Structures are given as C-alpha cells and as structure tokens.
Short mmCIF file of C-alpha atoms in Angstrom, two decimals:
data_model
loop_
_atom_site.label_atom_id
_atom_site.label_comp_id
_atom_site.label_asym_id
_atom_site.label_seq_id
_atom_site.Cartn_x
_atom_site.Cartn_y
_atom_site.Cartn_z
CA UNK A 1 -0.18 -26.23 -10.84
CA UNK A 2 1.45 -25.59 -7.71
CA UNK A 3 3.68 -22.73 -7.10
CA UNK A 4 6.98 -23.73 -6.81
CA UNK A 5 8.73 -23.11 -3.17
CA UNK A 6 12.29 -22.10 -1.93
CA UNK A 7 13.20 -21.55 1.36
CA UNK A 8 15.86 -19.08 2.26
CA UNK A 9 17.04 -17.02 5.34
CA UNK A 10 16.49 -13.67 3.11
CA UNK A 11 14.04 -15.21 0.47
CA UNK A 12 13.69 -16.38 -3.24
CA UNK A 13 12.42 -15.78 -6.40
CA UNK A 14 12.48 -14.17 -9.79
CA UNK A 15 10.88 -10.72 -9.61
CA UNK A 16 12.50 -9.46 -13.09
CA UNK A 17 10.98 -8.02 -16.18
CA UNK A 18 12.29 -4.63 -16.82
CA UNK A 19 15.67 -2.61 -16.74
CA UNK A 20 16.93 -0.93 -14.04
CA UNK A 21 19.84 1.89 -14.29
CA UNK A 22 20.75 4.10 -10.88
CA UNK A 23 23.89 6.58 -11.55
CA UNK A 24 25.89 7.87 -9.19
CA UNK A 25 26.11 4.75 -6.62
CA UNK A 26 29.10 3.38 -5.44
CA UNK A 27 29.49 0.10 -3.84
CA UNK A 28 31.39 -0.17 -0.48
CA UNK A 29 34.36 -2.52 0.37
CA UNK A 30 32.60 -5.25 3.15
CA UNK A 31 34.51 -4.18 6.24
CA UNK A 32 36.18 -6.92 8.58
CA UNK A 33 36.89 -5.86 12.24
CA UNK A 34 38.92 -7.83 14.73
CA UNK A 35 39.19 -7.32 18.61
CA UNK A 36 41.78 -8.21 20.31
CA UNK A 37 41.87 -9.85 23.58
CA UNK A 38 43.88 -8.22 26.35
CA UNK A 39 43.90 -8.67 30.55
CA UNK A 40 41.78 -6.42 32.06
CA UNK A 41 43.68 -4.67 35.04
CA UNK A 42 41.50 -2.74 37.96
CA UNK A 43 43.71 0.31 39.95
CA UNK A 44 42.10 0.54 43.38
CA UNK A 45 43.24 1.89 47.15
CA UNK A 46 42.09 -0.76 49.65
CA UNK A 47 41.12 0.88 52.91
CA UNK A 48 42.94 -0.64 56.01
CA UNK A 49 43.80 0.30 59.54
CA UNK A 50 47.73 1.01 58.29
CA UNK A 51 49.07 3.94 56.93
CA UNK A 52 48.32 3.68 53.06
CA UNK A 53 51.26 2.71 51.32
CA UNK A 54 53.11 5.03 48.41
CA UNK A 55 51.66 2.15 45.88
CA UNK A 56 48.21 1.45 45.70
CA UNK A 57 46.87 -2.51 46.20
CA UNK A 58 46.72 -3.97 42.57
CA UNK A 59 44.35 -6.65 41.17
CA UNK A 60 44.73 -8.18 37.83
CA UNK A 61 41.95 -10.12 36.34
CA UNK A 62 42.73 -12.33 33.59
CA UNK A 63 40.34 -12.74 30.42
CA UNK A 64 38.40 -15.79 29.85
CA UNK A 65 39.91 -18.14 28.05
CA UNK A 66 37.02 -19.63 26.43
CA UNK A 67 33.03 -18.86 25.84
CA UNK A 68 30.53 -21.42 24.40
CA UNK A 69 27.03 -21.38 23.87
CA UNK A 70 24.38 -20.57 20.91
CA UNK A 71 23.24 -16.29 20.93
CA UNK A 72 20.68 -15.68 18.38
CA UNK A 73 20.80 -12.23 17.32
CA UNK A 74 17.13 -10.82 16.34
CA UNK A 75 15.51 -10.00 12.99
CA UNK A 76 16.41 -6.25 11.18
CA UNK A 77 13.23 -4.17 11.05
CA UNK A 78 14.91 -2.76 7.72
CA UNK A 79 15.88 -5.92 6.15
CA UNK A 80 12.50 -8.06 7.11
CA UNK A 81 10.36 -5.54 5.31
CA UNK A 82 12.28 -5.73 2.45
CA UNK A 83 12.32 -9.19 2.07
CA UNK A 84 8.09 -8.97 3.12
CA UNK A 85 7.64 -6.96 -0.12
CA UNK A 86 10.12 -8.44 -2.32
CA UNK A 87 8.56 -11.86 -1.73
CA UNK A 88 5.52 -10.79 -2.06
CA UNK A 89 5.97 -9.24 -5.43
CA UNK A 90 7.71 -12.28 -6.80
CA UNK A 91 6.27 -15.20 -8.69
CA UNK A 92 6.19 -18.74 -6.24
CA UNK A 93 6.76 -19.21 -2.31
CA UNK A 94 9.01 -17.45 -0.23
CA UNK A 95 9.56 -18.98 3.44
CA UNK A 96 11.44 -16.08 6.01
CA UNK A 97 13.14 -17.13 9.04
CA UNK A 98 14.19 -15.02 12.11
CA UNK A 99 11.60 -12.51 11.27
CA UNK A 100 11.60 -9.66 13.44
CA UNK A 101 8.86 -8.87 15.61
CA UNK A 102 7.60 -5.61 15.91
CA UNK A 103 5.27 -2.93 14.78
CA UNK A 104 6.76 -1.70 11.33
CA UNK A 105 6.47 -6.03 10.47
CA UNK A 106 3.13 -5.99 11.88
CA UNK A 107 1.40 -3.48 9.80
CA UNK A 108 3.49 -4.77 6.70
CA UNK A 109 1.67 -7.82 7.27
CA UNK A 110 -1.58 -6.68 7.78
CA UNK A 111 -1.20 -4.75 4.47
CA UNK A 112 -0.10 -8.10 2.72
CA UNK A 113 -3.09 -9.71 3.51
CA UNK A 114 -5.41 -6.61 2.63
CA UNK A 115 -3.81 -6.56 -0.63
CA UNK A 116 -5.11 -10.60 -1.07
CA UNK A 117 -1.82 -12.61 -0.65
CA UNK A 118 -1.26 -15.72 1.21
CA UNK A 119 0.32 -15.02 4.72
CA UNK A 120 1.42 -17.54 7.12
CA UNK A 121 3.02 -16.84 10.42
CA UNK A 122 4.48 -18.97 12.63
CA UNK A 123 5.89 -16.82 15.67
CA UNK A 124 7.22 -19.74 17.49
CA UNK A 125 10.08 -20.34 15.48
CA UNK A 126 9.66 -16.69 14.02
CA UNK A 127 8.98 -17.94 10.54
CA UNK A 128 6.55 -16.37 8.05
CA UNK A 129 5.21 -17.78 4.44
CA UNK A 130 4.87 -15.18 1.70
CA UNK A 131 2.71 -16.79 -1.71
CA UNK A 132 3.68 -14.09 -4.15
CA UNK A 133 1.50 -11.95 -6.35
CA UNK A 134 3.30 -12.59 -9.56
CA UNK A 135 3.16 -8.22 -10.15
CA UNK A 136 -0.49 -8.16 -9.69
CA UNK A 137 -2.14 -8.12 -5.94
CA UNK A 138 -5.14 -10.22 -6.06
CA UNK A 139 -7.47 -7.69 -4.18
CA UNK A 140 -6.97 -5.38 -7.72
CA UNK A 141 -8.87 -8.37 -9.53
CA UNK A 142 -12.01 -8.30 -7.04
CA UNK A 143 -12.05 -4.98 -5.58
CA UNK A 144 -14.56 -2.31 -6.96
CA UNK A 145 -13.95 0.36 -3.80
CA UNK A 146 -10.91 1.97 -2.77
CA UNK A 147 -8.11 0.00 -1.36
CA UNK A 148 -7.46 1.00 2.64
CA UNK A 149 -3.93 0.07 4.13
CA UNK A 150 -3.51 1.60 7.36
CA UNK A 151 0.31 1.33 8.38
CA UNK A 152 0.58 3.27 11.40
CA UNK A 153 3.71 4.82 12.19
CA UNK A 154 5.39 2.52 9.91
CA UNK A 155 7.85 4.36 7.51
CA UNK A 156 9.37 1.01 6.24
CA UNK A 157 6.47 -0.01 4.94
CA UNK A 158 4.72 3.37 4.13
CA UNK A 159 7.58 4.53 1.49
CA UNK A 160 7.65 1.16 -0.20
CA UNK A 161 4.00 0.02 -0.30
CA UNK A 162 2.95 3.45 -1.89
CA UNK A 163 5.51 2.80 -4.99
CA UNK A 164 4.69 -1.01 -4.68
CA UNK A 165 0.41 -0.38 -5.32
CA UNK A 166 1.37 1.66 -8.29
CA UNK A 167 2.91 -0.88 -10.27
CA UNK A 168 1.39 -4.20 -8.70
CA UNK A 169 -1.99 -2.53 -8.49
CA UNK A 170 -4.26 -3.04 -11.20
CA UNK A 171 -6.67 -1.11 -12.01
CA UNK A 172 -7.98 -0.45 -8.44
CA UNK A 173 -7.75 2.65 -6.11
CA UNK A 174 -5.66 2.93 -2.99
CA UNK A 175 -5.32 5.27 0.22
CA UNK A 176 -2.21 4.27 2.52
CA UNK A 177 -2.91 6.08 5.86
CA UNK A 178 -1.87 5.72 9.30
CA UNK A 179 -1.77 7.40 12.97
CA UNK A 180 -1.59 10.93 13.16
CA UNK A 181 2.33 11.32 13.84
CA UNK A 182 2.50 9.14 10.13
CA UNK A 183 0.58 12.36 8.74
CA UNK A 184 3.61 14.21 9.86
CA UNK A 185 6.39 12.61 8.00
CA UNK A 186 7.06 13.68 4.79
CA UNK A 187 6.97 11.57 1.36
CA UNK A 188 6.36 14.32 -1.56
CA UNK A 189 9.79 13.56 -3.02
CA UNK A 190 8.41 9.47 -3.59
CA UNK A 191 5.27 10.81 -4.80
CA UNK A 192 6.81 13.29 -7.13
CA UNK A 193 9.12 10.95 -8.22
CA UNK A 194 6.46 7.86 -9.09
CA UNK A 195 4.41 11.19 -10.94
CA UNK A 196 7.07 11.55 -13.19
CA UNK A 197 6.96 8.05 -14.56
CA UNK A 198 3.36 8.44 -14.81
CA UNK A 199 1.95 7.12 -11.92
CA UNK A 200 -1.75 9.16 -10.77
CA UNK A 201 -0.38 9.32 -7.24
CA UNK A 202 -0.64 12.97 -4.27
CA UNK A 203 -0.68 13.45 -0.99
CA UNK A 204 -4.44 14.79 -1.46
CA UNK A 205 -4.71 16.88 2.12
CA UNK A 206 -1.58 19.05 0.37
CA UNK A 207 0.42 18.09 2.93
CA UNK A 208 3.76 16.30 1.44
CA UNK A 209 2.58 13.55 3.91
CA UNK A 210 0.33 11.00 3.97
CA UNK A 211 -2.32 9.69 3.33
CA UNK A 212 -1.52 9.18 -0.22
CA UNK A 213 -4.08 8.42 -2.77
CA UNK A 214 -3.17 5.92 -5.87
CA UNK A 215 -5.61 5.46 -8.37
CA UNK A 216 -3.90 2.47 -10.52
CA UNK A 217 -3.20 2.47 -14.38
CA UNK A 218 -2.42 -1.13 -15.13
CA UNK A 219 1.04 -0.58 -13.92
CA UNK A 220 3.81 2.05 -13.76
CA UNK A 221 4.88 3.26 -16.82
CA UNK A 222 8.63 3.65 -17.11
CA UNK A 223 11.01 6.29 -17.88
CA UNK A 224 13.32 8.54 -16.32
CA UNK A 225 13.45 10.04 -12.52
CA UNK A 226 15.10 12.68 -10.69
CA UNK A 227 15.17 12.02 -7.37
CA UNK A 228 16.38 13.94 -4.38
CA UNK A 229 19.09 11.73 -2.20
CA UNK A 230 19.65 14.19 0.83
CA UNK A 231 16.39 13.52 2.41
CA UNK A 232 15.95 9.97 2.81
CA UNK A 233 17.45 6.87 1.19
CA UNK A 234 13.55 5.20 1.71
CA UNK A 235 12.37 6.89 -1.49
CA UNK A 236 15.05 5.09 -3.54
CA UNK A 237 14.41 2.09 -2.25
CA UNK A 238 10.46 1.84 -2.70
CA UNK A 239 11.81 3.21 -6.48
CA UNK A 240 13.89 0.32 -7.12
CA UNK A 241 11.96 -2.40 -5.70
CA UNK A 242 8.85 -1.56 -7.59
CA UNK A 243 10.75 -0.22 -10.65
CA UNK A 244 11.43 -4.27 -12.46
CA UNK A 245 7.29 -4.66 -12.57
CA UNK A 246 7.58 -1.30 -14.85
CA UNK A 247 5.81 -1.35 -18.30
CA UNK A 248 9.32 -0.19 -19.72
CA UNK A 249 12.28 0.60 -18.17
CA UNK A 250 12.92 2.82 -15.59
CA UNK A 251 16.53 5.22 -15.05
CA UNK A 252 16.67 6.93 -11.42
CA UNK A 253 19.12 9.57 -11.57
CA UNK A 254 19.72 11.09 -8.19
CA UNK A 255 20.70 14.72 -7.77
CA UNK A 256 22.39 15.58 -5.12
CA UNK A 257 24.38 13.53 -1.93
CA UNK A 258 22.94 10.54 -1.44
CA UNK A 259 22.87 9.66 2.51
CA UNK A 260 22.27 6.04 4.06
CA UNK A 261 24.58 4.58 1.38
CA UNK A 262 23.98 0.59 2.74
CA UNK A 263 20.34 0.58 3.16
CA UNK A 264 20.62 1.10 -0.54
CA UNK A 265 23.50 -1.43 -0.81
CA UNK A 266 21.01 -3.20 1.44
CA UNK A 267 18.09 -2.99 -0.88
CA UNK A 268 19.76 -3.74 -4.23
CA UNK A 269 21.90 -6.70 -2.24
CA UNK A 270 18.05 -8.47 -1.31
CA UNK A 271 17.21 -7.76 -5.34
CA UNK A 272 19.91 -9.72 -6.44
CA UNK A 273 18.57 -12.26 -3.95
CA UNK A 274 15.01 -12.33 -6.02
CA UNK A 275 16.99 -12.31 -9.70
CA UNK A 276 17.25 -8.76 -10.21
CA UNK A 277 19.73 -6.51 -11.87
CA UNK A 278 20.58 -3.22 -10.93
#
C-alpha cells in the first residue's frame, strides 16, 4: 500500500504515540511591528565661490510612494532541520519547500539517507522529499555493524540525531562524529539526560563532546528528566522531538533559566504541525 502524501511548506504527519509534559514553559504573545514611513531629509553645506551663507543649502528627498516586485526570503537553518527530522520520524510523505541550503542541511541529509530513508532533492526549486521511518530507521533492520553518521560541524543536527537514534534505532549501534571543532562542543547534559530515561548512550573519549556512542534498546524507555536550561535550548529540543516514539511517557522538568525561549516555541510549534501534543 502506498504511503499516503501531504505536502506542506513546514511538513505533515502524525508522529504521536506517547505523552509529553515540559513544566516551567511559557508561551510568548506573537509580536506585530509596524514602520512608519517618513521623508528622509539630508543637511549638507554646498561649496561655492560666495561667502557661505548663515543657513546651510537644504535637500529634501521624498519617500517612494510605491514598491512592487516578488523577494523570496531564504530557508531557516533552525527550522529546516527540524522539519528534516520530524518528517523523517513520521509515518507517510513529507514534501519541504524553500529548504535552506547549507552545511548543517547537508550533513542532516546525508545522515537521513545513512539511516535508510527515502531522500529526494530537488535544488532547483529548493524542494526536498522525506518517506518517513514510521519510529524505526530502516538501516536498524539490516545493519549488523555499528551505525557511522558523520555530521561535521553541524550542532542542529548533532543534538537532535543523537536523541533521535535512541528511540528510532532498533536494536543497532551508533557513533555520531564529526570534524574536530564538533569534538569541542559540548553535549553531556543531552547525554545525561537520554541516560536517565534509560537510554545506553556516553561521550566514550570522556570528553562531554562528541563522538557519542548509542548502542540501541528497542527504543527509549520513558520516565522523568532533569534537564539543565542555561546551557543550550538544543538539548530540549532533541528531548522533545524524540520523546512521542518513547515506550512510555516521558516528563522533562527543567531546572534552572531556560534561555532561547522561541527555538523551543519553535520546536513544539513544528510538533503540533506533525500531530503532537506538548
């Protein structure tokens, strides 16, 4: 039977089948700005042969009454990964438009079709085709080595892929890697986090930074986390986009200050997009 197919700007899809609580978030109000239109007046002393006058020479330039024409703005590096991995966690098609170009996309990609998914590009009209997993990659189902997804210097799709291959996994083993500054950045808070809903998950140089090792379980688990909000909103997000394949529900409670308020807004925003609750 064919998988059925949507096409939307920011994807489709049902990706629910667990709970998922977060405390201590607060929505913001959508903001509306207007500018308003006013001549533009230019001071300046023209230089002549004569005595300058007391006044200086004034010009006025009056506004533009009227612009037309078509500007099309480019693709967000932060919300085209999103919808990458969202769709390709879902069940059925999901067709992307105005998909940014660049490398964070590129290696997300790449590690789309390592995991065994259906990926069609075209970068003419900057349009990509995402055949979802349904929870489960297909390379879990064939694979009897480990897993290599090499992400560069990709953060966006670092943080999120590591909590995405422990519950869409399998069975199968995992090490996400990428170019030396990547072994720099940190992600032991993510890691600490998906141990604590029993995911078999380090950072095996003892680092806090990648590469990160995943040797799968079926699934993730469930349960409760305590996760740190002061160091990077990137750890709640690959949390709550992996946390509706759970084997049982799954509470985040975050600690402290949570910074970068709307790319969590963001994140839970493209959820609701794929049928999820949060």
């Amino acid at each position: 039977t064919p998988l059925p197919s949507r096409s939307l700007l920011l994807g489709s899809s049902s990706l629910k089948k667990s709970a998922v609580s977060v405390k201590f978030l607060k929505s913001n109000k959508d903001s509306i700005f207007t500018a308003t239109r006013l001549p533009l007046q230019v001071r300046a002393s023209v230089a002549t042969t004569k005595k300058p006058s007391k006044a200086p020479e004034e010009i006025v330039l009056q506004p533009i009454k009227e612009i037309s024409g078509t500007v099309k703005l480019p693709g967000s590096k932060s919300l085209s990964n999103r919808i990458l991995l969202l769709a390709a966690l879902s069940q059925g098609t999901t067709v992307i438009d105005n998909l940014l170009s660049s490398d964070d996309i590129h290696y997300m990609l790449g590690a789309l079709r390592t995991l065994g998914l259906r990926v069609e590009e075209d970068s003419a009209i900057q349009r990509a085709t995402i055949g979802g997993s349904g929870g489960l990659f297909p390379a879990s189902k064939e694979s009897t080595d480990e897993i290599q997804l090499f992400l560069g210097n990709a953060g966006t799709a670092m943080r999120p892929l590591t909590a995405a291959v422990v519950a869409a996994g399998g069975n199968a083993r995992y090490v996400l890697d990428g170019v030396p500054r990547m072994r720099e950045r940190p992600i032991g808070d993510l890691v600490e986090g998906l141990k604590q809903l029993g995911a078999d998950v380090d950072c095996f140089l003892g680092t806090n930074c990648p590469p990160v090792r995943v040797i799968g379980k079926g699934g993730l688990p469930g349960g409760t986390v305590k996760l740190s909000g002061s160091v990077s909103s990137q750890y709640l997000t690959a949390l709550l986009m992996a946390a509706p394949l759970a084997l049982g529900d799954v509470t985040i409670e975050i600690v402290d200050k949570l910074i970068s308020v709307p790319y969590v807004e963001m994140t839970i925003k493209l959820m609701e997009r794929f049928g999820v609750s949060v």
